[in-house]
């Protein structure tokens, strides 16, 4: 799964060296990032001109915090490839003005020409980025309140559940859907929510279901542990 997803990313990078790449955290894309690192090491792909924008960041964590998504991205990808760190963008969870931070992020994406290829994982509750199940789809980048199920799911990365931040900043559904192409990676641990997606019912209670309306979305899903 990770290899196939990496090959798609590599193909798009070869077609557009200055690709604007949307990136995701979580354990699922780690294999994809390992494959990208390997392709970069043997000179098959070049990140020199690539620009990246990550989906989300926890509120209250500095980028030096090992649980922050900035730290995660540096560790799992950026430190191992020939990317210009100035071209890597993540929301700041400690920004003085959250409103400005979110607005500036949308502006920076627009200035880069929009996202060419957005990588997504999926939460067990169907969230993409940190767009949690709700009565409505939220359009743009904003602060979100994490649901108890997300806090429980993500506590494995923290010492104790109380340490998991209660809020985060996240690209909105509209931000994600504006990407020209989307790929979603999901492993067998997401079987339940992936089965739900197959029903083709689009509902904000399963935020990822909006992807049925995207004209260019590929899902890489392994439904068995291999
Ligand atoms: C976090 C991220 C999501 C990610 C999800 C699933 O909540 N905000 O972008 O898709 O985790 O993570 P995992 O792949 O570890 O199950």
CSV table of N, CA, C and O in Angstrom, one decimal, residues 33-47 77-82:
chain,number,residue,atom,x,y,z
A,33,UNK,N,6.0,7.6,3.7
A,33,UNK,CA,7.1,8.5,3.9
A,33,UNK,C,8.5,7.8,3.8
A,33,UNK,O,9.4,8.2,3.2
A,34,UNK,N,8.5,6.5,4.4
A,34,UNK,CA,9.7,5.7,4.3
A,34,UNK,C,10.1,5.4,2.8
A,34,UNK,O,11.2,5.5,2.4
A,35,UNK,N,9.0,5.1,2.1
A,35,UNK,CA,9.3,4.9,0.6
A,35,UNK,C,9.7,6.1,-0.1
A,35,UNK,O,10.6,6.0,-1.0
A,36,UNK,N,9.2,7.3,0.2
A,36,UNK,CA,9.6,8.5,-0.4
A,36,UNK,C,11.1,8.8,-0.1
A,36,UNK,O,11.9,9.2,-0.9
A,37,UNK,N,11.4,8.6,1.2
A,37,UNK,CA,12.8,8.8,1.6
A,37,UNK,C,13.8,7.9,0.8
A,37,UNK,O,14.8,8.3,0.3
A,38,UNK,N,13.3,6.6,0.7
A,38,UNK,CA,14.2,5.7,-0.1
A,38,UNK,C,14.3,6.1,-1.5
A,38,UNK,O,15.4,6.1,-2.1
A,39,UNK,N,13.2,6.6,-2.1
A,39,UNK,CA,13.3,7.0,-3.5
A,39,UNK,C,14.2,8.2,-3.7
A,39,UNK,O,14.9,8.4,-4.7
A,40,UNK,N,14.1,9.1,-2.7
A,40,UNK,CA,15.0,10.3,-2.7
A,40,UNK,C,16.4,10.0,-2.5
A,40,UNK,O,17.3,10.5,-3.2
A,41,UNK,N,16.7,9.0,-1.7
A,41,UNK,CA,18.1,8.6,-1.4
A,41,UNK,C,18.8,8.0,-2.6
A,41,UNK,O,20.0,8.2,-2.9
A,42,UNK,N,18.0,7.3,-3.5
A,42,UNK,CA,18.6,6.8,-4.7
A,42,UNK,C,18.5,7.7,-5.9
A,42,UNK,O,18.8,7.3,-7.0
A,43,UNK,N,18.0,8.9,-5.6
A,43,UNK,CA,18.0,9.9,-6.7
A,43,UNK,C,16.8,9.8,-7.6
A,43,UNK,O,16.8,10.5,-8.7
A,44,UNK,N,15.8,9.0,-7.2
A,44,UNK,CA,14.7,8.9,-8.2
A,44,UNK,C,13.7,10.1,-8.0
A,44,UNK,O,12.9,10.3,-9.0
A,45,UNK,N,13.7,10.7,-6.9
A,45,UNK,CA,12.8,11.9,-6.7
A,45,UNK,C,13.6,13.0,-6.0
A,45,UNK,O,14.5,12.7,-5.3
A,46,UNK,N,13.2,14.2,-6.4
A,46,UNK,CA,13.9,15.4,-5.9
A,46,UNK,C,13.0,16.4,-5.2
A,46,UNK,O,12.0,16.8,-5.8
A,47,UNK,N,13.2,16.7,-4.0
A,47,UNK,CA,12.3,17.6,-3.2
A,47,UNK,C,12.7,19.0,-3.2
A,47,UNK,O,12.2,19.8,-2.5
A,77,UNK,N,10.0,12.5,8.0
A,77,UNK,CA,10.2,12.8,6.5
A,77,UNK,C,11.2,13.9,6.3
A,77,UNK,O,12.3,13.6,5.7
A,78,UNK,N,11.0,15.1,6.7
A,78,UNK,CA,11.7,16.3,6.3
A,78,UNK,C,13.2,16.1,6.6
A,78,UNK,O,14.0,16.6,5.7
A,79,UNK,N,13.6,15.6,7.7
A,79,UNK,CA,15.0,15.5,8.1
A,79,UNK,C,15.8,14.5,7.2
A,79,UNK,O,17.0,14.5,7.2
A,80,UNK,N,15.1,13.7,6.4
A,80,UNK,CA,15.7,12.7,5.7
A,80,UNK,C,15.7,12.9,4.1
A,80,UNK,O,16.1,12.0,3.4
A,81,UNK,N,15.2,14.0,3.7
A,81,UNK,CA,15.1,14.3,2.3
A,81,UNK,C,15.7,15.6,2.0
A,81,UNK,O,15.9,16.4,2.9
A,82,UNK,N,15.9,15.9,0.7
A,82,UNK,CA,16.5,17.2,0.3
A,82,UNK,C,15.5,18.3,0.1
A,82,UNK,O,15.6,19.0,-0.9
